[in-house]
PDB file of C-alpha atoms and ligand atoms in Angstrom:
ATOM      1  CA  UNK A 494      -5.202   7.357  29.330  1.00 53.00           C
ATOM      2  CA  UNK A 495      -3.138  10.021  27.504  1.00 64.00           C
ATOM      3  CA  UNK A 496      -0.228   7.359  26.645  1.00 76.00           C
ATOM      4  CA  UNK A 497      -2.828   5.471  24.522  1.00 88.00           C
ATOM      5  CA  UNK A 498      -3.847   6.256  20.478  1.00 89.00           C
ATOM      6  CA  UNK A 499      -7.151   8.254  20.462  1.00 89.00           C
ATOM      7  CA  UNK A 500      -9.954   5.726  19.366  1.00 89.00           C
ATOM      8  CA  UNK A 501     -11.218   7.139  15.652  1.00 89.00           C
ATOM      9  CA  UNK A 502     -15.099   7.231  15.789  1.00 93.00           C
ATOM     10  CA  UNK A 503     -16.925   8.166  12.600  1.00 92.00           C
ATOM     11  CA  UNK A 504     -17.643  11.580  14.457  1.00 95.00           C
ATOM     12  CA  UNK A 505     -13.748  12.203  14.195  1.00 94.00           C
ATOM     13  CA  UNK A 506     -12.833  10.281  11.525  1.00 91.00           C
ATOM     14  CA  UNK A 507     -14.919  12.563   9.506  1.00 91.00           C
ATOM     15  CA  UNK A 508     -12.961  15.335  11.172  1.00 94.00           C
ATOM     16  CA  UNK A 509      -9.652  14.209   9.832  1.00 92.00           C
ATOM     17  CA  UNK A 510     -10.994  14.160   6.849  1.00 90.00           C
ATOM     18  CA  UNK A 511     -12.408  17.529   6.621  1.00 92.00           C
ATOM     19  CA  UNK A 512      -8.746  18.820   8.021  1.00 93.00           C
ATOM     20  CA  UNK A 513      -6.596  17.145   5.467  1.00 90.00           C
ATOM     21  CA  UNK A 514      -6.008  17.603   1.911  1.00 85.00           C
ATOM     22  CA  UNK A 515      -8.847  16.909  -0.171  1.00 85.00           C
ATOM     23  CA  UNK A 516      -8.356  14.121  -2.426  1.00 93.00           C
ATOM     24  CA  UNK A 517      -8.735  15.020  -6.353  1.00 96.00           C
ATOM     25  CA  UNK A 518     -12.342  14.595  -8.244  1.00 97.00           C
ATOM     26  CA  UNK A 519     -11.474  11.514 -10.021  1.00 97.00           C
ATOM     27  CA  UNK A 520     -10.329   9.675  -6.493  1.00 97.00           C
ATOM     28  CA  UNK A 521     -13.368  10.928  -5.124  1.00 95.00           C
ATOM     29  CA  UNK A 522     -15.462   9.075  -8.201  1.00 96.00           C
ATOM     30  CA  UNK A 523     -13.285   5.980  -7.801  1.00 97.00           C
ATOM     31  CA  UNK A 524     -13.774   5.636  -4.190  1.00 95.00           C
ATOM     32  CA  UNK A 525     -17.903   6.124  -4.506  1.00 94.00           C
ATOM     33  CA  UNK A 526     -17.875   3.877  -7.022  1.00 95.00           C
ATOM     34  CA  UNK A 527     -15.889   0.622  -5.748  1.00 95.00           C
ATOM     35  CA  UNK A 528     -17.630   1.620  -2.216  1.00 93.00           C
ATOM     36  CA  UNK A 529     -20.982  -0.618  -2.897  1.00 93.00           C
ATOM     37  CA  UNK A 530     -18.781  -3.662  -4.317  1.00 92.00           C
ATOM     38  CA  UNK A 531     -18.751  -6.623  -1.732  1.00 89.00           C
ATOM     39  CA  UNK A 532     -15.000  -6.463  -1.889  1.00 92.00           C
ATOM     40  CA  UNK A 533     -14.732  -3.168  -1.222  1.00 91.00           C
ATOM     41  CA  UNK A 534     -13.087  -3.411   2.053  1.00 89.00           C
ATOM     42  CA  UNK A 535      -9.567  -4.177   0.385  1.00 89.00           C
ATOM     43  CA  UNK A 536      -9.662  -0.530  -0.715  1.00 88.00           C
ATOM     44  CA  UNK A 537      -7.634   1.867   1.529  1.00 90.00           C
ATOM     45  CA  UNK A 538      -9.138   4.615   3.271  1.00 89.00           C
ATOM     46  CA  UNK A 539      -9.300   8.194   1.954  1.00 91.00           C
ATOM     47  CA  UNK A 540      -7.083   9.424   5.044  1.00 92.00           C
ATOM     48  CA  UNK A 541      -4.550   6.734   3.863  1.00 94.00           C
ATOM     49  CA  UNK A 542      -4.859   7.823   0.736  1.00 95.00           C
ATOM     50  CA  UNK A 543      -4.089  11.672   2.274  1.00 95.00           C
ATOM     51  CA  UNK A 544      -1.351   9.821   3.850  1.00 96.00           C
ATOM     52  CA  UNK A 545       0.384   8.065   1.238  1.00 96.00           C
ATOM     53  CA  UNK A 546       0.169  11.125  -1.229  1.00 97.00           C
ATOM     54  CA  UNK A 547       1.755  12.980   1.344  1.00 97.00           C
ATOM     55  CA  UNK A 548       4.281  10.564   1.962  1.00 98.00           C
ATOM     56  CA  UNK A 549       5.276  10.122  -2.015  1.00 98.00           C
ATOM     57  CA  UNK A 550       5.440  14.311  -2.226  1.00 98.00           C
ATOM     58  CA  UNK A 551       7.507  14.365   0.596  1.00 97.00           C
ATOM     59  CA  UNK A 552       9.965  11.703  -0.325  1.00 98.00           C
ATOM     60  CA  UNK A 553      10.235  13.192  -3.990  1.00 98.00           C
ATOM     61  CA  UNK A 554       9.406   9.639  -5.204  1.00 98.00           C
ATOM     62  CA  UNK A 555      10.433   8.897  -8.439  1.00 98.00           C
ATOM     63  CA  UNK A 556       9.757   5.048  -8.522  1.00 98.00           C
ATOM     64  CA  UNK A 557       7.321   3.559  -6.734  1.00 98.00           C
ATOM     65  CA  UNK A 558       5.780  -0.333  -6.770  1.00 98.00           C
ATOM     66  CA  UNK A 559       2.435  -1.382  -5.690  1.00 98.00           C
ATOM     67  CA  UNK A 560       1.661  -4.906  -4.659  1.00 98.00           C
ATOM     68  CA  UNK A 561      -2.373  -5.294  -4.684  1.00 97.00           C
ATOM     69  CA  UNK A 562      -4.121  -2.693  -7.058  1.00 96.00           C
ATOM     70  CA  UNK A 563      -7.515  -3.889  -6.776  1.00 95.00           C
ATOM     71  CA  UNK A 564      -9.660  -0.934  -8.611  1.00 96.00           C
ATOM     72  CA  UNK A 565      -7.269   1.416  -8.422  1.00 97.00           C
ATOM     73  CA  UNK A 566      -7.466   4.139  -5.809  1.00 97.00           C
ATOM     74  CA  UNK A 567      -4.130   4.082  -3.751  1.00 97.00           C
ATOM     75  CA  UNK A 568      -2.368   3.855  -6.960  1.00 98.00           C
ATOM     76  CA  UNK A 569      -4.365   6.992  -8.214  1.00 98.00           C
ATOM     77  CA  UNK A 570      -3.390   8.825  -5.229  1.00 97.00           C
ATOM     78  CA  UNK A 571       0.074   7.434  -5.526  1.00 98.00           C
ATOM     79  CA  UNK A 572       0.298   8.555  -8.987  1.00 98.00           C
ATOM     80  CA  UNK A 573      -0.990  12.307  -8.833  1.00 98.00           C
ATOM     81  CA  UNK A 574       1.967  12.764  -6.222  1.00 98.00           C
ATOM     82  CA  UNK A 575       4.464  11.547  -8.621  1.00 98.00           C
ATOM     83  CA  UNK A 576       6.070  13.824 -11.190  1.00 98.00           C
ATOM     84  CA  UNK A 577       5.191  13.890 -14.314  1.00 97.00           C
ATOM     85  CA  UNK A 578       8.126  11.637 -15.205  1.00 98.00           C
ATOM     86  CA  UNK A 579       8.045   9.297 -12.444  1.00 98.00           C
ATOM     87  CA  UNK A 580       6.399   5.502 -12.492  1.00 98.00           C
ATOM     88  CA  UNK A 581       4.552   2.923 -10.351  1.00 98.00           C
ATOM     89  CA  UNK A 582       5.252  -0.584 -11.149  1.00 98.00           C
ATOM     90  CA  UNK A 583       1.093  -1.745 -10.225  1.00 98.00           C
ATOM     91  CA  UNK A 584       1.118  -5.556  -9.342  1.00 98.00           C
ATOM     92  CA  UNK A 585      -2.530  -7.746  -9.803  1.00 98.00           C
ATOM     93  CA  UNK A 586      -4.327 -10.779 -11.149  1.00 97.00           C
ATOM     94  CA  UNK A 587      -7.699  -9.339 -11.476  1.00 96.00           C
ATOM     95  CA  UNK A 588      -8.463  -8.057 -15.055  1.00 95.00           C
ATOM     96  CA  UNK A 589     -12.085  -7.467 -14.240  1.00 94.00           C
ATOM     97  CA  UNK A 590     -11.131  -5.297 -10.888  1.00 95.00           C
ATOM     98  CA  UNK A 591      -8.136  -3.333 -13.108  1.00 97.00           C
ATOM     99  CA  UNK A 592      -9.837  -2.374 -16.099  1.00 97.00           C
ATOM    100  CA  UNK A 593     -11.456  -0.258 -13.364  1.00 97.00           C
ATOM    101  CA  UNK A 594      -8.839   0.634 -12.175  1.00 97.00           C
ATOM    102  CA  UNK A 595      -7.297   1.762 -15.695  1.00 98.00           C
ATOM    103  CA  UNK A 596     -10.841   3.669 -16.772  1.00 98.00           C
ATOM    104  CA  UNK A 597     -10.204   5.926 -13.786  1.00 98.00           C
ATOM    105  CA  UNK A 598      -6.483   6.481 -13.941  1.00 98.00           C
ATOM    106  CA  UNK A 599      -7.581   7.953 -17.633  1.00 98.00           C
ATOM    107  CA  UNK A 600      -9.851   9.631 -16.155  1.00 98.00           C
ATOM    108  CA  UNK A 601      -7.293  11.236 -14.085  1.00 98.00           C
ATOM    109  CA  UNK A 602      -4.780  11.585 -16.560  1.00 98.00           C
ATOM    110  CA  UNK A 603      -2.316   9.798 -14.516  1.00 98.00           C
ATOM    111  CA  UNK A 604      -2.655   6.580 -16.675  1.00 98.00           C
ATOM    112  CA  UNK A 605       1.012   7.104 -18.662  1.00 98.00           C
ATOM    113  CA  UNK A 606       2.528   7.185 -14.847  1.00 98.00           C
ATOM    114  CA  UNK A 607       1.765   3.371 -14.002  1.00 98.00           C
ATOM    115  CA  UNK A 608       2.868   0.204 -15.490  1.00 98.00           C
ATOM    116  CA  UNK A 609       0.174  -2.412 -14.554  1.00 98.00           C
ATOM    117  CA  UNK A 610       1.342  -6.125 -14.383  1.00 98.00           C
ATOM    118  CA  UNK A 611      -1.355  -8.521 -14.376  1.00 98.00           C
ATOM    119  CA  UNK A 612       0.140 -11.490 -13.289  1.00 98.00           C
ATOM    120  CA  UNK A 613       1.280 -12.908  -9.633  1.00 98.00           C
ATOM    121  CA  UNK A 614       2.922 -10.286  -8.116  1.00 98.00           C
ATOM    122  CA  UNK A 615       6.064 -12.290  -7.364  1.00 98.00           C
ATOM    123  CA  UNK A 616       6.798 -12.911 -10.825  1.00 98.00           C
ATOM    124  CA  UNK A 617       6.720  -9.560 -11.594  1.00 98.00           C
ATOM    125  CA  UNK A 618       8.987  -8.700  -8.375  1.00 98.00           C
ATOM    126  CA  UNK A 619      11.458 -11.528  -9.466  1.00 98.00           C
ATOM    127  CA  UNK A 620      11.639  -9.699 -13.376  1.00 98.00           C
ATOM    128  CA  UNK A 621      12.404  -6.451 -12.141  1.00 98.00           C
ATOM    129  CA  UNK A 622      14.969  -7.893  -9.601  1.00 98.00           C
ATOM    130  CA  UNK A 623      16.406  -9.830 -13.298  1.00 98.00           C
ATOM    131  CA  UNK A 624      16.425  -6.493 -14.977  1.00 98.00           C
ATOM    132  CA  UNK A 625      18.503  -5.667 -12.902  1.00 98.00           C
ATOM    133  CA  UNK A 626      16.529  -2.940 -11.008  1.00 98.00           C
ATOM    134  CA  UNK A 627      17.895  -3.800  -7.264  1.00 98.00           C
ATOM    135  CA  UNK A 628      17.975  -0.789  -5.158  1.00 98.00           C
ATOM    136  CA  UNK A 629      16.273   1.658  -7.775  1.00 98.00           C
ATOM    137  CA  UNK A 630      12.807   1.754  -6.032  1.00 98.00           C
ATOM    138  CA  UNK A 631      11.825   4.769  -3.692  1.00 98.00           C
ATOM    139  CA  UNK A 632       8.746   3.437  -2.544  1.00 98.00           C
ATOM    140  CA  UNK A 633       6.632   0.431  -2.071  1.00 98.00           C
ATOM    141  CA  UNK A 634       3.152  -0.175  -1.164  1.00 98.00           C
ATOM    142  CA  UNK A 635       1.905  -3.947  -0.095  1.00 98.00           C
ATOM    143  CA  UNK A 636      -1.509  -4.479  -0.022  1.00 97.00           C
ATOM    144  CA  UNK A 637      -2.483  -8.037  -1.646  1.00 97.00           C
ATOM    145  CA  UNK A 638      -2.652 -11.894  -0.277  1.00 97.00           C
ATOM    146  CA  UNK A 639      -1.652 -12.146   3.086  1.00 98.00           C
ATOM    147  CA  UNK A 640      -0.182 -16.031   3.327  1.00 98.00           C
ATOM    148  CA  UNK A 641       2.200 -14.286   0.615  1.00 98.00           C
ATOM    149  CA  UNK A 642       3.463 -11.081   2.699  1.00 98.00           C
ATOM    150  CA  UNK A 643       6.795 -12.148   3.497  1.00 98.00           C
ATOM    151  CA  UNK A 644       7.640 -12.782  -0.093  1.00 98.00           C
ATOM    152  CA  UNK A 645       6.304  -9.820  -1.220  1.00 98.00           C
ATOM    153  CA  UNK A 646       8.541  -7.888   1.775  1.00 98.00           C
ATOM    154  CA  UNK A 647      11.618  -9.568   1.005  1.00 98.00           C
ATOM    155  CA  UNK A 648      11.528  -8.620  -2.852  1.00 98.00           C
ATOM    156  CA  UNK A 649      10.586  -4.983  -2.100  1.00 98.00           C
ATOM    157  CA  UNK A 650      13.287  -4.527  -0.032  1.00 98.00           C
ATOM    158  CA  UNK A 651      15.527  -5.938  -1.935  1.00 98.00           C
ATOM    159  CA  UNK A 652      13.945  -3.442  -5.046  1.00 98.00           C
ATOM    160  CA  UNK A 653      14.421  -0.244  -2.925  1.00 98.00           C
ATOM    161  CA  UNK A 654      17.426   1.422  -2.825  1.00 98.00           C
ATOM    162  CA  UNK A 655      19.004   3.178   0.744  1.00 98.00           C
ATOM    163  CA  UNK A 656      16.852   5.662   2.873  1.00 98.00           C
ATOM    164  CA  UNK A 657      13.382   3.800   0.376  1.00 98.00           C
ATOM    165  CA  UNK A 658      10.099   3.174   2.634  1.00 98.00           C
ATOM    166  CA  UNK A 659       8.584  -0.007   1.933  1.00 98.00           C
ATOM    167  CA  UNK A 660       4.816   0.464   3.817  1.00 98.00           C
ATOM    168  CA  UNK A 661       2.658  -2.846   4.717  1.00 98.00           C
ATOM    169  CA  UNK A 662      -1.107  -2.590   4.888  1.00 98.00           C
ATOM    170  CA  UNK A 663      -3.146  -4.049   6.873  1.00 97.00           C
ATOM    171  CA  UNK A 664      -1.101  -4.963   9.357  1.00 98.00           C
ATOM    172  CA  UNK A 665      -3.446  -4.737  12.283  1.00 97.00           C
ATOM    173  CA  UNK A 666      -6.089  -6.689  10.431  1.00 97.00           C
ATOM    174  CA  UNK A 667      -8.928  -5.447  12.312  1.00 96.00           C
ATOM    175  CA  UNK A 668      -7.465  -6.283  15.485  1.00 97.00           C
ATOM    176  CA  UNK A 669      -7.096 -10.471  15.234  1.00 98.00           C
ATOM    177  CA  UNK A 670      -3.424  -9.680  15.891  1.00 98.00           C
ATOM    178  CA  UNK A 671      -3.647  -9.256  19.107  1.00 97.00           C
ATOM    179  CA  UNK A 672      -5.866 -12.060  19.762  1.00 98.00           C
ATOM    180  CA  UNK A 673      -4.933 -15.335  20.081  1.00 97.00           C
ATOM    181  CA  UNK A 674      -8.129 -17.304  19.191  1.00 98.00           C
ATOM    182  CA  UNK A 675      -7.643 -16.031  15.615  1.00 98.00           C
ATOM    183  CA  UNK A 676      -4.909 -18.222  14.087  1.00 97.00           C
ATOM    184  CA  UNK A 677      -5.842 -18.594  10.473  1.00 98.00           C
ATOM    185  CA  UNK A 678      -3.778 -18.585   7.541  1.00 98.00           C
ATOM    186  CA  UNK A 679      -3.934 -14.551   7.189  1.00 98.00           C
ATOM    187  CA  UNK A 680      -3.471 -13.625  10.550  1.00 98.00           C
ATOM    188  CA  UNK A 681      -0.457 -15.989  11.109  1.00 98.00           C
ATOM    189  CA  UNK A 682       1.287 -14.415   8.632  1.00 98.00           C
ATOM    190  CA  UNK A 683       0.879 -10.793   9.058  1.00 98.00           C
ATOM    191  CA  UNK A 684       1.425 -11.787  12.816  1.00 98.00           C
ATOM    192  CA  UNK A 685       5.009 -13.155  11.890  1.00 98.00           C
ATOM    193  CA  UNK A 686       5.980 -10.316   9.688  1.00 98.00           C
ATOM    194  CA  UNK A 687       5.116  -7.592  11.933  1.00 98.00           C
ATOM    195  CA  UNK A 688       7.444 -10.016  14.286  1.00 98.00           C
ATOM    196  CA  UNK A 689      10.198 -10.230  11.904  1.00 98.00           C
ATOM    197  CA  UNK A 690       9.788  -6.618  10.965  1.00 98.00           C
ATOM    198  CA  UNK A 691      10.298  -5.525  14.341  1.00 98.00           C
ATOM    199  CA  UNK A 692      13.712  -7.512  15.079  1.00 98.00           C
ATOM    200  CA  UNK A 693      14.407  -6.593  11.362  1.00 98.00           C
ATOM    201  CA  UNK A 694      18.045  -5.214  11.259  1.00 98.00           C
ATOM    202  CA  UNK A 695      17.939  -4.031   7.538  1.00 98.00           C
ATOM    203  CA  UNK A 696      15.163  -1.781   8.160  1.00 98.00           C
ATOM    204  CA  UNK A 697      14.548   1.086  10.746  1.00 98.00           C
ATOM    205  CA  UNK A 698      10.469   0.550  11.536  1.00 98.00           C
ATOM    206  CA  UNK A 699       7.287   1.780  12.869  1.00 98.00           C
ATOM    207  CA  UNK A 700       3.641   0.815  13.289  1.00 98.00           C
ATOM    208  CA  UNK A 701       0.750   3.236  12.642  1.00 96.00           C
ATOM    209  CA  UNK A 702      -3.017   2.839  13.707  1.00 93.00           C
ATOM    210  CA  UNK A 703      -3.774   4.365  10.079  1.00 93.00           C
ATOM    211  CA  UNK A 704      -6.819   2.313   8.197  1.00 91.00           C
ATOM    212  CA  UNK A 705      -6.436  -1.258   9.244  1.00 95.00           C
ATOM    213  CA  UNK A 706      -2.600  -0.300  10.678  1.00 96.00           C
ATOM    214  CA  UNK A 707      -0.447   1.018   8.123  1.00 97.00           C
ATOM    215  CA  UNK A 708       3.961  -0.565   8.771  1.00 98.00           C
ATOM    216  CA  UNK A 709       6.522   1.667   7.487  1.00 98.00           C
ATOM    217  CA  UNK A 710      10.209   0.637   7.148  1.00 98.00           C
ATOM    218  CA  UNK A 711      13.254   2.404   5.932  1.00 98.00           C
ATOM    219  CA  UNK A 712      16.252   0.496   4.618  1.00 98.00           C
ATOM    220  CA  UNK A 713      18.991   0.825   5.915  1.00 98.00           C
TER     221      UNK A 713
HETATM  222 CA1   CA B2158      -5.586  -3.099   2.535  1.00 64.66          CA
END
């Protein structure tokens, strides 16, 4: 039907790949070596990476914030498309997953570019939001606890200033979405923010079938 998305199989998926900008040496390493850990499937894909790198570039980002840095690779990508005086604001609570995550944005020489937080991420949202820094983010990235998704949404947006993207991973989650016999914790809650999101006057939105589905929203 040629009103539905293309299904990616690895035959094409590995197409994409091969037609989009190469990611840099030091993602490359980063991504090989998180790939055998058992939580690996929290890291984003390299066509997301592509994707977000392209994104940054193209919005001239100056200040971004990450929610959910696990070891490090979005972030990386995220920070070798920022200038060489822009920042990320990087938001976890794993020290042994992020001093991974710092060895390889060393590595990349990117390191000086992001501010990692290592506490909840909503404490760290709530500072910058006391220093004052409403409306000075370009972009945000949210990729951590589900249940928490709407908190971390509201305090983004609230961080970004006019015409900033605030994107939402996982937002698909591997289908359960769009299937009503999965109604865990997780799946509620990404189910009622893409919901809210959608009916969300402050933002302009859209849905991608990128990685596990990939939201983007503009404010308003
Ligand atoms: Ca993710």
């Amino acid at each position: 039907m040629s009103s539905s998305t293309i299904v990616v199989n690895d035959q094409i998926d590995g197409y994409l790949l091969n037609h989009v900008r190469s990611e840099s040496e030091t993602a490359e390493a980063l991504r090989k070596a998180t790939a055998p850990m058992p939580a690996s499937v929290m890291q984003v894909s390299p066509l997301q990476g592509a994707f977000m790198s392209w994104l940054v570039r193209f919005m001239n980002v100056k200040n971004a914030l990450e929610v959910g840095t696990f070891t490090g690779y979005s972030a990386l990508c995220v920070a070798e498309a920022l200038p060489a005086d822009g920042k990320l604001v990087a938001c976890d609570v794993s020290e042994e997953w992020t001093s991974m995550a710092r060895e390889y944005w060393e590595r990349g020489g990117v390191a000086q570019k992001i501010d990692l937080q290592l506490r909840p991420a909503v404490e760290t949202l709530d500072a910058l939001l006391q220093e004052g820094r409403e409306r000075s983010f370009d972009f945000a990235f949210i990729d951590a606890d589900k249940p928490n998704y709407d908190r971390y949404y509201e305090r983004c947006l609230r961080l970004l200033r006019v015409g900033g993207v605030v994107a939402v991973d996982n937002v698909l989650w591997t289908g359960r979405v769009a299937d009503d016999s999965y109604n865990d914790e997780s799946t509620l809650a990404i189910r009622a923010l893409n919901t809210k999101i959608q009916h969300d006057e402050r933002v302009n939105n859209v849905m991608l079938p990128i990685g596990d589905g990939l939201t983007l929203a503009t404010k308003r």
